[in-house]
Every structure is written in C-alpha cells, then in structure tokens.
XYZ file of C-alpha atoms in Angstrom:
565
model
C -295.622 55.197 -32.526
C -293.744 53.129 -30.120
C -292.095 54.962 -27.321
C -288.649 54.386 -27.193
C -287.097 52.185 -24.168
C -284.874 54.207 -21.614
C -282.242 51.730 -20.163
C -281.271 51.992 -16.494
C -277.771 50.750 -16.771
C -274.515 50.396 -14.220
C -270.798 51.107 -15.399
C -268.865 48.656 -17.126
C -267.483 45.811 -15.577
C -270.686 45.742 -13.061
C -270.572 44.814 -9.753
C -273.439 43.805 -7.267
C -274.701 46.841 -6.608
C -274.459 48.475 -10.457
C -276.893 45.003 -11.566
C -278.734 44.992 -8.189
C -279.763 49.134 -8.838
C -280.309 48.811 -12.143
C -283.009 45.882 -11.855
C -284.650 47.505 -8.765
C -284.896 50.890 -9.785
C -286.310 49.422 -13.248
C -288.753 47.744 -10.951
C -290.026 50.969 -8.836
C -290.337 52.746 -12.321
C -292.894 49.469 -13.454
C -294.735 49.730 -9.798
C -295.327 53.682 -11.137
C -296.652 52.246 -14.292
C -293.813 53.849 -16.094
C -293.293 50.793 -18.714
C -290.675 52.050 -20.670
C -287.922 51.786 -18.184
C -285.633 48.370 -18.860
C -282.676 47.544 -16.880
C -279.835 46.474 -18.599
C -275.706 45.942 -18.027
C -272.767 46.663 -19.723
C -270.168 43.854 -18.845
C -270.327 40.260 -17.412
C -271.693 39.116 -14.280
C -269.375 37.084 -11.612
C -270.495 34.761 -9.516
C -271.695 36.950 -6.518
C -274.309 38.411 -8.766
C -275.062 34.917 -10.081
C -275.905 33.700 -6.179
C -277.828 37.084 -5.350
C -280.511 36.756 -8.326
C -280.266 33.027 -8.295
C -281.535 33.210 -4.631
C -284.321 35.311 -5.590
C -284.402 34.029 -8.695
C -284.198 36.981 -10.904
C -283.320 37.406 -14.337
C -279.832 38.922 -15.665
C -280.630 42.272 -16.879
C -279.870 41.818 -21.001
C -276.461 42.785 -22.411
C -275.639 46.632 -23.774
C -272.318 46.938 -24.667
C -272.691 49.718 -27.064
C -275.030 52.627 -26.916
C -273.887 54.638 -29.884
C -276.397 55.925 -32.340
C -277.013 54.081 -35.541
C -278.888 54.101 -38.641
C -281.440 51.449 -37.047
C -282.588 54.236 -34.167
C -283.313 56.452 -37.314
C -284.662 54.498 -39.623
C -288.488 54.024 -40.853
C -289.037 50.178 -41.035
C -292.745 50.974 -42.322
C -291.510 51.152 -45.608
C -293.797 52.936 -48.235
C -292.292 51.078 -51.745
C -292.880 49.728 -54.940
C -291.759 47.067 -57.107
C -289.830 46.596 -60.536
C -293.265 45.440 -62.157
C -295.389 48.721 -60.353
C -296.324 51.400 -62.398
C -295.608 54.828 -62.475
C -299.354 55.618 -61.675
C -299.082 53.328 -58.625
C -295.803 55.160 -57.637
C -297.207 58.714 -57.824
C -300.037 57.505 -56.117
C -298.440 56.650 -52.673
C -296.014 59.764 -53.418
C -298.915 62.084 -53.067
C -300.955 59.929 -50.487
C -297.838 59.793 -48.029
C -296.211 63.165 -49.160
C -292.964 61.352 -50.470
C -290.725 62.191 -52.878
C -288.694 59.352 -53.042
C -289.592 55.504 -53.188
C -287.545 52.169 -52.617
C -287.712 49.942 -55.562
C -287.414 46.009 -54.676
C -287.841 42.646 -56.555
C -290.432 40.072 -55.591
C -287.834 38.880 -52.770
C -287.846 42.485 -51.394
C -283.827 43.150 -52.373
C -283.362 46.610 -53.153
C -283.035 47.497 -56.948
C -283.397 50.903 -57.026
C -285.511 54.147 -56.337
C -287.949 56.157 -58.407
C -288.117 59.926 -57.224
C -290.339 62.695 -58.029
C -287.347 63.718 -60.834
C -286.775 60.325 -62.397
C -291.272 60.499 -62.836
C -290.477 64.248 -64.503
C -288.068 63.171 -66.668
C -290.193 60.422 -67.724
C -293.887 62.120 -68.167
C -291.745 65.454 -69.772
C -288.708 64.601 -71.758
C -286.229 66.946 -73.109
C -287.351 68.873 -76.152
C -287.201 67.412 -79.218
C -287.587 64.030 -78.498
C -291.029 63.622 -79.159
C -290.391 59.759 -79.634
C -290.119 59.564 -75.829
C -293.017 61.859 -75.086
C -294.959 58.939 -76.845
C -293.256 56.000 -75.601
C -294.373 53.869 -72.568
C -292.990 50.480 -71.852
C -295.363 48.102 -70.238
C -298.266 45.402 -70.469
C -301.767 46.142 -72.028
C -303.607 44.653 -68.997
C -301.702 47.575 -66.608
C -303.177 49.623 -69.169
C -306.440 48.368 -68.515
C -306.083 48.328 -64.646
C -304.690 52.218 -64.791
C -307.725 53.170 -66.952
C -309.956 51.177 -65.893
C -310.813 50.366 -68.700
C -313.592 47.997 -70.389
C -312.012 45.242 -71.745
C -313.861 44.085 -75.463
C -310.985 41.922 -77.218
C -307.349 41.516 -75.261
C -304.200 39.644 -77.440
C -301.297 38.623 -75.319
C -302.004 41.365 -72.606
C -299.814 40.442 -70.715
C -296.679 41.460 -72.808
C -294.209 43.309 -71.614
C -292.985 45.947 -74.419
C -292.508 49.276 -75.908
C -295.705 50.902 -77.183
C -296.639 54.104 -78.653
C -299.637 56.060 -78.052
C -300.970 58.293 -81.043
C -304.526 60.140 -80.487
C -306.301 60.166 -83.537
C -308.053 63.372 -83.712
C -306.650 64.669 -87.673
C -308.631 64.060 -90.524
C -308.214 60.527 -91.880
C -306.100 61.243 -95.263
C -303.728 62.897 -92.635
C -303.805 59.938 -90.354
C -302.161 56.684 -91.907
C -299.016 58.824 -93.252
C -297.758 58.693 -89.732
C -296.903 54.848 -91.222
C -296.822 55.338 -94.295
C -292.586 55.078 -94.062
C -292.636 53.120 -90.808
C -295.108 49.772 -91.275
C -293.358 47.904 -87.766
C -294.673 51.461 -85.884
C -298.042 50.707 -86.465
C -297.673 47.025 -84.639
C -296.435 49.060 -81.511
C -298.837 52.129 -81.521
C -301.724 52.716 -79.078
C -304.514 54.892 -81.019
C -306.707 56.384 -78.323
C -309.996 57.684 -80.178
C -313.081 58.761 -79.799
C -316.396 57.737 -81.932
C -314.175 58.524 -85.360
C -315.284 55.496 -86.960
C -313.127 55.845 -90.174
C -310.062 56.401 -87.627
C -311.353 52.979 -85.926
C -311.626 51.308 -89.286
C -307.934 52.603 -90.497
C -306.091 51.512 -87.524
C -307.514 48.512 -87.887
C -306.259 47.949 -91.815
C -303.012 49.300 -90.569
C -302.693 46.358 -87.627
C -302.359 48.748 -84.559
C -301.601 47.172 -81.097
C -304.248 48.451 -79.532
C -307.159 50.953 -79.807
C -308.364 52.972 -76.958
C -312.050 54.623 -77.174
C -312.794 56.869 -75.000
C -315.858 58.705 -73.377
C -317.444 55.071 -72.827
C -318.363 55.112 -75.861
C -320.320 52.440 -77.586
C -318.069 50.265 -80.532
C -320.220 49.267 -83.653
C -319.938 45.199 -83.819
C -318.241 45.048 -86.852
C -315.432 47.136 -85.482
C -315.562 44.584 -82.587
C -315.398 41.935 -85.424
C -312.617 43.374 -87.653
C -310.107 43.905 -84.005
C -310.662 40.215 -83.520
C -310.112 38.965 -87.012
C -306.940 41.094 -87.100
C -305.984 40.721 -83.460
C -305.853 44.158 -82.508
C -306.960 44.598 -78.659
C -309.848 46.688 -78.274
C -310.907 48.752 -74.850
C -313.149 51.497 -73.890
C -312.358 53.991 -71.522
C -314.172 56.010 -68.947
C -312.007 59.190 -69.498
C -312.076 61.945 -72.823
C -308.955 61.266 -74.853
C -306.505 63.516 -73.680
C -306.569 62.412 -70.324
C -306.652 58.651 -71.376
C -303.677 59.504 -72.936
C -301.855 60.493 -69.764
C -303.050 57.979 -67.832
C -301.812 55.358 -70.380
C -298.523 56.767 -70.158
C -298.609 56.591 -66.846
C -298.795 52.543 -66.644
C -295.278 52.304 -67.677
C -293.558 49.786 -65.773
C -290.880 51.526 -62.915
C -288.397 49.122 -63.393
C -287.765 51.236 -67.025
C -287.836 54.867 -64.963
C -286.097 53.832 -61.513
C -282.512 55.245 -60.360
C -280.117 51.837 -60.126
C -277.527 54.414 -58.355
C -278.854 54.580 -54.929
C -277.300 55.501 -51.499
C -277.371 52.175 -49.043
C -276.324 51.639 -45.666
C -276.165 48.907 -43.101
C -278.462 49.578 -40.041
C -275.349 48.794 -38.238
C -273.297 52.320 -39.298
C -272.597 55.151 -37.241
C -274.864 58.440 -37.368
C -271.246 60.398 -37.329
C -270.098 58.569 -40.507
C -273.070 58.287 -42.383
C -273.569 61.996 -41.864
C -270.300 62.559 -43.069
C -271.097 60.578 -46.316
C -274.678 62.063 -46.884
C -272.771 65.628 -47.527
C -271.341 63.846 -50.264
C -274.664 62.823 -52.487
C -277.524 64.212 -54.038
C -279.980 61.195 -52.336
C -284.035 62.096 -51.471
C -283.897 58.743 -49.374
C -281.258 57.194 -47.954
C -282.022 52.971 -48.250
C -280.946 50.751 -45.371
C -280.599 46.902 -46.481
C -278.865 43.775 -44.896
C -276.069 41.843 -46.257
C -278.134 40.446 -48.999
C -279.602 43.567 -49.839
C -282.748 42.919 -48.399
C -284.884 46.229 -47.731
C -285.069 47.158 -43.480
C -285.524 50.660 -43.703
C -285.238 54.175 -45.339
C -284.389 57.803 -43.872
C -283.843 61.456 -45.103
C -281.544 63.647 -44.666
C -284.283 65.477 -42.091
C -284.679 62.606 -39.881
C -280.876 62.706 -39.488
C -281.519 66.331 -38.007
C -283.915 64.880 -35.194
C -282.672 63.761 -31.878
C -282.307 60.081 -31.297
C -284.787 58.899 -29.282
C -282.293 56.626 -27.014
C -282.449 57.408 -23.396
C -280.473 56.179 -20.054
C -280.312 56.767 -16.390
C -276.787 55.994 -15.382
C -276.542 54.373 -11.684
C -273.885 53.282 -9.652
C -271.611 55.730 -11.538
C -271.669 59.292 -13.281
C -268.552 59.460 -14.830
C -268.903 58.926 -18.881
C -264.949 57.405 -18.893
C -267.146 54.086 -17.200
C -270.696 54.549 -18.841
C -271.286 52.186 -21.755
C -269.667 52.574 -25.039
C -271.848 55.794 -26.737
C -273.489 57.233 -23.578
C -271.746 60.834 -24.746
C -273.721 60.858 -28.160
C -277.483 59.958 -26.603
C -279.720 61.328 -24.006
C -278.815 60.933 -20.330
C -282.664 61.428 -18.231
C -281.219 60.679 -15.045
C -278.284 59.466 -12.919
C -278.354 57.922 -9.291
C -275.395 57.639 -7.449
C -273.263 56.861 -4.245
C -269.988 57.975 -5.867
C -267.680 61.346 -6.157
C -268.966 63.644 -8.892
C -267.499 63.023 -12.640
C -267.574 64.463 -16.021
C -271.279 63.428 -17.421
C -272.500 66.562 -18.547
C -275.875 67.138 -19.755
C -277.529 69.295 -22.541
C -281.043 69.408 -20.651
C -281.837 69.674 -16.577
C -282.126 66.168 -15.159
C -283.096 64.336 -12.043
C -279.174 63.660 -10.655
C -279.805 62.001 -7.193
C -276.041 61.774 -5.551
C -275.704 60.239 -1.680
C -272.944 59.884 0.607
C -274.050 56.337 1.150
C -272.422 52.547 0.956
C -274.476 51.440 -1.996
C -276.451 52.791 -4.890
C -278.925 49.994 -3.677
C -279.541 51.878 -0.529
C -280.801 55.032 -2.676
C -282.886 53.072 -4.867
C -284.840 51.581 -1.635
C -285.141 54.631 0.110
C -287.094 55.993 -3.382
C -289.414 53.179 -2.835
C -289.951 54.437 0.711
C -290.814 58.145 -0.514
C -292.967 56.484 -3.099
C -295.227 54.335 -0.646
C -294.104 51.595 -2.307
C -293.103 47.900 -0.797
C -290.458 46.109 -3.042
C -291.724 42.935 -3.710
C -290.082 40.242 -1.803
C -287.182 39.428 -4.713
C -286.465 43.179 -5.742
C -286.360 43.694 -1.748
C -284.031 40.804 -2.125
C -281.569 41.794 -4.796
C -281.419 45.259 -3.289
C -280.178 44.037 -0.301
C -277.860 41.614 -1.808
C -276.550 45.147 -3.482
C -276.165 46.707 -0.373
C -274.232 44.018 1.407
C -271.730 43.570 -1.446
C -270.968 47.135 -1.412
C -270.691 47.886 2.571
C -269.087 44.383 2.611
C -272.296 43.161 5.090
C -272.176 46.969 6.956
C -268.580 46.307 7.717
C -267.009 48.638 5.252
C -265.774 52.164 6.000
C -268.519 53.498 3.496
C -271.401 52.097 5.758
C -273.781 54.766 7.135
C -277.221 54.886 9.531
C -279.149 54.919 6.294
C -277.450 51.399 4.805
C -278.463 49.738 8.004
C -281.566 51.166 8.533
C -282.453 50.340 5.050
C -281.192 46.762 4.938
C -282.967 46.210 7.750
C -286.359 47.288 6.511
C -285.378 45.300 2.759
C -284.726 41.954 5.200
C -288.332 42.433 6.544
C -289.846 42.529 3.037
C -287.488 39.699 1.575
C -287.780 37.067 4.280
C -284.624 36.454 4.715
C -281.474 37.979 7.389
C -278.865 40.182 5.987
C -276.146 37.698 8.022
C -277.372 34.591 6.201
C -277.121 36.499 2.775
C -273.983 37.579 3.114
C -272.988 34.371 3.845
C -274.843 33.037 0.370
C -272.833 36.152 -1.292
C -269.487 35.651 0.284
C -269.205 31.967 -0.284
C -270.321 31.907 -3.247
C -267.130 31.288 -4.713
C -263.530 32.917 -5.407
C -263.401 35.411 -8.181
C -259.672 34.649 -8.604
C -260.287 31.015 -8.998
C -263.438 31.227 -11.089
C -262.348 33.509 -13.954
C -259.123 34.111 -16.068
C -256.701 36.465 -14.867
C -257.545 38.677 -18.019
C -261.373 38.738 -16.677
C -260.582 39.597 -13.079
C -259.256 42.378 -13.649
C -261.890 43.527 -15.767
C -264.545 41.925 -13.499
C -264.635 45.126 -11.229
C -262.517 47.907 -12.734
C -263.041 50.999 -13.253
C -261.121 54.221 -15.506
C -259.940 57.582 -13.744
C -258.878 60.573 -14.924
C -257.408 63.106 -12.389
C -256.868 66.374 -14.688
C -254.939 64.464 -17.610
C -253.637 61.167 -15.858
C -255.431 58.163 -16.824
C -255.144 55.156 -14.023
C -257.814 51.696 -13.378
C -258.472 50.091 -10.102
C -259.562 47.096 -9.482
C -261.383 45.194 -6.915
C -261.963 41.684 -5.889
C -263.335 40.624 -2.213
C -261.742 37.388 -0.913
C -262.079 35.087 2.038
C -258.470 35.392 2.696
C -255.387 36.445 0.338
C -254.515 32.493 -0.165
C -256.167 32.296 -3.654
C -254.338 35.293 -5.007
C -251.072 33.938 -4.200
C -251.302 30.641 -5.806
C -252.067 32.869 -9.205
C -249.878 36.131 -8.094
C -247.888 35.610 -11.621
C -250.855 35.034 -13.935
C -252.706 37.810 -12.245
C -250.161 40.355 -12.592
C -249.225 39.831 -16.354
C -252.653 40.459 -17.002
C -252.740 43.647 -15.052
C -249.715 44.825 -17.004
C -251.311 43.385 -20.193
C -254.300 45.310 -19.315
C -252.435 49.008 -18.267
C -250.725 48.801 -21.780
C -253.836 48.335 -23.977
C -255.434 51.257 -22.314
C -252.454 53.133 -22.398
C -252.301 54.022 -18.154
C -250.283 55.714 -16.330
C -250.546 52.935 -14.371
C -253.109 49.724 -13.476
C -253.988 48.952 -9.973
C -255.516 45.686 -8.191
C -257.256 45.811 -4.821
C -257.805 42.323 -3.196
C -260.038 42.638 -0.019
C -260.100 40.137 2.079
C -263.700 40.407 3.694
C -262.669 38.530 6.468
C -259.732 40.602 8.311
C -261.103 44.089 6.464
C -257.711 44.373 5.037
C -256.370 44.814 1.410
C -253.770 43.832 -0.747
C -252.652 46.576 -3.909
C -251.411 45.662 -6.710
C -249.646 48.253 -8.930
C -248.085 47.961 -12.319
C -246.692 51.297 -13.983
C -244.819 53.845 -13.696
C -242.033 53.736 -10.957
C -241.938 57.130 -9.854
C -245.671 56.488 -8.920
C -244.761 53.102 -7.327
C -242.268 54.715 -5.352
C -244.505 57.400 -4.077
C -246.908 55.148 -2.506
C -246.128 55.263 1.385
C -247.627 51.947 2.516
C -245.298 48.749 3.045
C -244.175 46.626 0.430
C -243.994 43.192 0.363
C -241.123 41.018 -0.582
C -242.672 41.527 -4.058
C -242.043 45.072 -5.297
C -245.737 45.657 -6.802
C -247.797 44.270 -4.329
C -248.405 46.863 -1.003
C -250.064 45.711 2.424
C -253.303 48.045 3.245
C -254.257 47.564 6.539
C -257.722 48.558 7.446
C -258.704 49.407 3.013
C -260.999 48.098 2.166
C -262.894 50.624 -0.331
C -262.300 51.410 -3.288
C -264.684 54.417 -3.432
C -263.640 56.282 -0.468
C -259.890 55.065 0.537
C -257.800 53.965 -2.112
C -258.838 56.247 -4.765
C -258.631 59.568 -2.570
C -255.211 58.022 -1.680
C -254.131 57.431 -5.110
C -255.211 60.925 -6.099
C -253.303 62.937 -3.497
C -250.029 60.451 -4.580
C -250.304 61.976 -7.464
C -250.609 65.504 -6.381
C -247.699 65.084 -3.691
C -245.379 63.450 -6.715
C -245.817 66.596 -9.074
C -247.766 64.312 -11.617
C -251.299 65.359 -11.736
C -251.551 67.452 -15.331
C -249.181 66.236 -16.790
C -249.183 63.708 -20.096
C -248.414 59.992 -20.001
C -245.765 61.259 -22.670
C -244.132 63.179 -20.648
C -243.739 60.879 -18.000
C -242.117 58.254 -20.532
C -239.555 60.892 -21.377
C-alpha cells in the first residue's frame, strides 16, 4: 500500500520564511531520498513570496487549509462488490476469498443500491421454519444456473428469464411424485426437478411441463428424453455434481438484487471521523458505504478501521503553537516541528524530533540541517532559503539577527549565485502589501493568535518602505482590524507596520481600553495608533511587550467576559 504523504507546513497566514522552510526542508528530506515529505501552506501568499520563488522560479507549495480527519483518510477505495444481477454464489465467493462479511451492491453505473451481508445470505439459504416454500424458491435466470453448475447445456428455452423457480429433487417413487401438482398445475411450469438416471421421473416431468430438469452425476440422457424436452420446451442440463449438492448450488444462483439490504449506512468522504463515529454507535452496519452526491460508490470502511490511527502526518515549521497550525493539526499526527519561535501548546502523544533555535528565521535552521547532512542546496532551494532569511531578519537588520543568520546567508548566497543586498532589494520592492491587498487580507496576510493563560489577542505585521501607504488607507485598515478582533472574539487586535527603512514601527490597537491605556509608548494624534521606535519584531519585541502589559494591568487569567462587565 501507498505510504501516506507527511506535509511540512507553516502557520496560517504564511509569511516568507513559513513558505520558504516548508519548501526547503521538503527539499533536504527528497536529497535523503525520503519521498514522502510534501511541502504545503495554509493561507495565501503576498507578493514578497511571489518575487522570492518567482526569482528562483519555484513552485507555490499546494493549498491545505484543513487537516482534519475524514472518511476519505479511512476509507478502502479497492472496493470488493457485486452487482444487482450477481449471484449469491458469486457473492459468497469473494466473501470467503477476501474474508468479508459485508458487500456493496451497485447498478451497472456503479450507484450504490444496497449491501448483501453474511445474514441477509443466511436468511436466504435457511429460512424460518415452516416456510418450506422459501427453502425451495430461487429467483433468477436458467443460464446463471448453468454458469453456477457448470452445467452441460442439451436444450435451453428463454434462459435468459428472469423469474421465480422452484427446485424439487425427484428421488420418491413415481406414483408419489406428480401429486406434488396434482392441485397446483402453474407449479409445475416454475419447478426445477434435479434427478438422477430415474428415467420414469425424467419422462413424468416432462408430461407435467416442468421448467427445467437437472441430471446429475454427468449422466448420459436417452435421445428420446432429449426429444420429448424439445418438443415440450422444457430445458434440459446435466450436471457434474450428485443431486443434493446440485441442489444447493442451484439455489445459490439466485440473483442478489432479491436478497440485498436497501437500508444501508452512507456517508460523504467529506464527513468528520468525530461525527461519523458518533453516528456509527447508532446502527447495526457490517460496512459502512461512502458515495458522492449521486450516489456513486468511492469507498467502504468498518467499524475496525475507524479504531486505527489515521495515517496523516505533519512537521509544523515556523511555528509550534496549535492556536496557528492548520485547521485539524490537534486530531492527526505531528512527526516533527522546527522552529525559531517561543515554545507553545502543541503537545504530542509520541516522542518527536522538536528542533527549537534562538535564531532570526526558521530558514536559517533548515540550512544549517543541510550543512550537518553534507548536503549543498541546489542553487533555487539555496535561493528561497535565503529569501526566508532576509524577510525575517529584515536583510540582518532586525533585532532577532544572530552570527548563525549571517553566517548562513552568506554560505546560501555562495550556492545561489546571487548577493543577499541585491535580494533584498528584489524582496523589499517588490511591492506594498497595503496597496496590493484589501484591508480585510492585510491583516490576515501575516497574523498570528495568542493566548497568554486565558486572554486571546492577534498581531499583525506588514514591512513597508515608509509609513506613507498606511496613511492614505489608515480608515479602511482599521475597520478591518476591528472587523477582524470581533469575529474572533479578542481581547483585542493589533497591527504592526514596519517600516524597513528607518527600523521603526507603527501599532495599531483596537480593543479593550483598559489595555489601550496600559500601553506606555506615545500616541499619535490618533488614539489607536502608537509610535515604536526601534520595533521592529514581532517575535521578540512587541509580543514580550504586549504580554507583560497584560501582567502589569491585572488582566492575564482572566475571561474576555469579565472584562466586558
């Protein structure tokens, strides 16, 4: 089977160096040989990741927005199934070859219909006492007679009628045997004698005008019983098997479409594992049937395979907190997480490789691994690592920068061809964020959620040439942060607009008052927006700030409702 794909994936609303990590640690797992590592993101790109893997012209990692489990991570697509015009032989058949005890019944355009289970085939092959009629009865087609038994075909009518027969083994004495129609003339038209060389019991059924007769043993048939069957157009076969066991397997060619369950338990391979486990408590179902809007058959799983782990993996970088993983990361398997930031709330079931470095860039980790490794990035993962690097150390300049950034961008700029100056100048110019996207999307572009011990607060970040384009859009740009701090129900919202040119910031805070009040740097003439002289990271100034505001103003611990009152 397939292994399962582990995605290396950043927080949401990615920046530089959550895509650039992603895609370059993805690529040292492929120079290992380790092929099952993809990268992926969980938000939109901006146009500073655009101009990094356009220069280098690499991909976009694919889109991940939602992690969860699902019936399609569960589900067998091999399906092992039969149709409406199958036969119950056929059914058993692939029951006892596969060791199922449930089957998917679908039409000739594969839409579900039903299922036949190892009960529905017991009910059918031993009915409830007294009802010998339906211990007789099989509804189906001569010729799926024939193909069940295998039967030697001498004389066939209409074989390929669909009805009710009834199968009779002639074995008494023949002034016992035609009072079984003696009341009941129409029975004879439907019964299946299955005898052996009795050749008054041949002869009889044939005055009496049986459907069919079955000899058994492979025995020969005298011509003029051959002659008589044709003249009166009663089918005539011979069959390999002794006549009790014909008789079975006769019985066994009725059609499933006459045996099968219509009451079956479907899904979309869309659904949540949590709610269709709730719902499975609920039902009696062997096999659980997993079909499209048209009720097409994808899939089928037990109530066992919802017991097994799903096999959905991810190595978190750039962040380690699950409050900015993608949507789900709680409910699958988390193999490793590499990261440049404080330490959050991602807590594991299992051991795992957690690499966490007092560094300027997630980037900068990633490249060093390559180093341990022996390993030379080729000269566009060298590239988009060091396009990671200088977004997040704004070109070394940031307070985050350490020796290792620059030693490492330096050794990237010798494999990628190109100098860190004159991609930072590719990255920085590449256009404003503020101008480029709707207020709405800049503050998602870069935010990210915090929880310090029961207050929830976002910050977000955009890096400027200058504070100019902000303040033509001040307005538009703080509606949407307020629109923004009331659909995630915050304490309160915050905006930090760099400008990479002076190393300086501008905050932007929309919330509660109490908290605006606390903060200690100047204001400007507008009441929400503070001057940050010398900010410029998010990582290791502002939020470190923020949370000891919140300490100092007897807030941290207590509830949002609170505060309200």
């Amino acid at each position: 089977m397939k292994e399962a794909p582990t995605y290396i994936i950043g927080h949401r609303n990615p920046d530089a160096d959550a895509i650039c990590s992603a895609i370059g640690y993805a690529a040292l797992k492929r120079a290992k040989g380790e092929t099952r590592y993809t990268a992926a993101r969980c938000g939109n790109t901006n146009v500073r990741i655009d101009a990094i893997l356009n220069r280098f012209n690499v991909p976009l990692p694919p889109f991940i927005g939602d992690v969860t489990p699902r019936v399609r991570d569960i589900m067998k697509t091999e399906v092992k199934k039969v149709h409406t015009q199958s036969t119950c032989k056929e059914a058993l058949e692939i029951m006892d070859e596969f060791d199922l005890r449930c089957l998917p019944v679908v039409d000739e355009n594969n839409r579900l219909q039903g299922s036949v289970s190892i009960f529905d085939l017991g009910d059918y092959f031993i009915p409830k006492p007294r009802q010998e009629r339906k211990m007789r009865q099989v509804h189906t087609s001569l010729r799926k007679i024939v193909e069940a038994l295998n039967a030697q075909v001498i004389f066939a009518f209409e074989p390929d009628r669909e009805e009710d027969l009834f199968v009779r083994i002639g074995a008494m004495d023949i002034r016992s045997f035609g009072k079984f129609y003696s009341d009941d003339q129409a029975l004879a038209g439907s019964s299946v004698i299955v005898v052996g060389d009795r050749y008054d019991i041949q002869h009889r059924s044939l005055q009496l005008g049986v459907r069919m007769i079955v000899i058994t043993g492979n025995l020969p048939v005298e011509p003029d019983v051959i002659s008589v069957a044709k003249e009166r157009g009663v089918s005539l076969i011979v069959s390999p098997e002794d006549s009790a066991t014909t008789s079975l397997i006769i019985r066994s060619a009725g059609i499933v479409d006459n045996v099968m369950s219509t009451k079956t338990f479907t899904v979309s391979p869309e659904e949540k594992l949590s709610v269709v486990k709730r719902k499975v408590t609920h039902t009696r179902a062997l096999a659980c049937m997993v079909v499209d809007e048209d009720n097409s058959l994808l899939g089928v799983f037990t109530n066992s395979d919802l017991l097994k782990p799903v096999q959905k993996s991810l190595i978190l970088v750039d962040h380690n907190e699950l409050s900015q993983a993608v949507a789900g990361a709680d409910q699958v398997h988390i193999a490793e997480i590499i990261d440049h930031h404080r330490l959050g709330n991602a807590g594991t079931q299992q051991p795992i490789l957690f690499i966490n470095s007092p560094v300027g860039s997630t980037c900068t980790i990633i490249a060093d691994l390559f180093q341990r490794e022996g390993i030379d990035p080729d000269p566009a993962i060298a590239g988009v690592l060091m396009g990671g690097i200088i977004s997040d150390t704004l070109n070394l300049k940031g307070p985050t920068t350490t020796d290792k950034d620059s030693e490492i961008l330096q050794w990237l700029a010798s494999l990628a061809g190109i100098a860190s100056d004159d991609l930072a100048d590719i990255i920085f110019s590449s256009g404003s964020v503020i101008l480029g996207l709707d207020p709405d999307d800049v503050i998602q572009a870069d935010c990210k959620l915090y929880d310090e011990e029961g207050v929830r607060f976002s910050v977000s970040q955009v890096e400027e040439l200058g504070y100019e384009n902000f303040w033509q859009r001040e307005q538009a740009i703080e509606e949407a942060l307020e629109a923004y701090r009331a659909k995630e129900d915050l304490l309160f919202s915050c905006l930090m607009v760099t400008d990479i040119y002076t190393q300086n910031s501008l905050l932007i805070v929309r919330g509660d008052e109490v908290f605006l009040d606390s903060i200690s740097y100047p204001r400007k003439d507008r009441s929400d927006v503070f001057e940050m002289t010398g900010v410029v990271s998010r990582k290791k100034q502002l939020v470190p700030y923020l949370s000891s505001v919140l300490r100092s103003s007897g807030m941290q611990g207590a509830s949002l409702a609170s505060m309200r009152a």
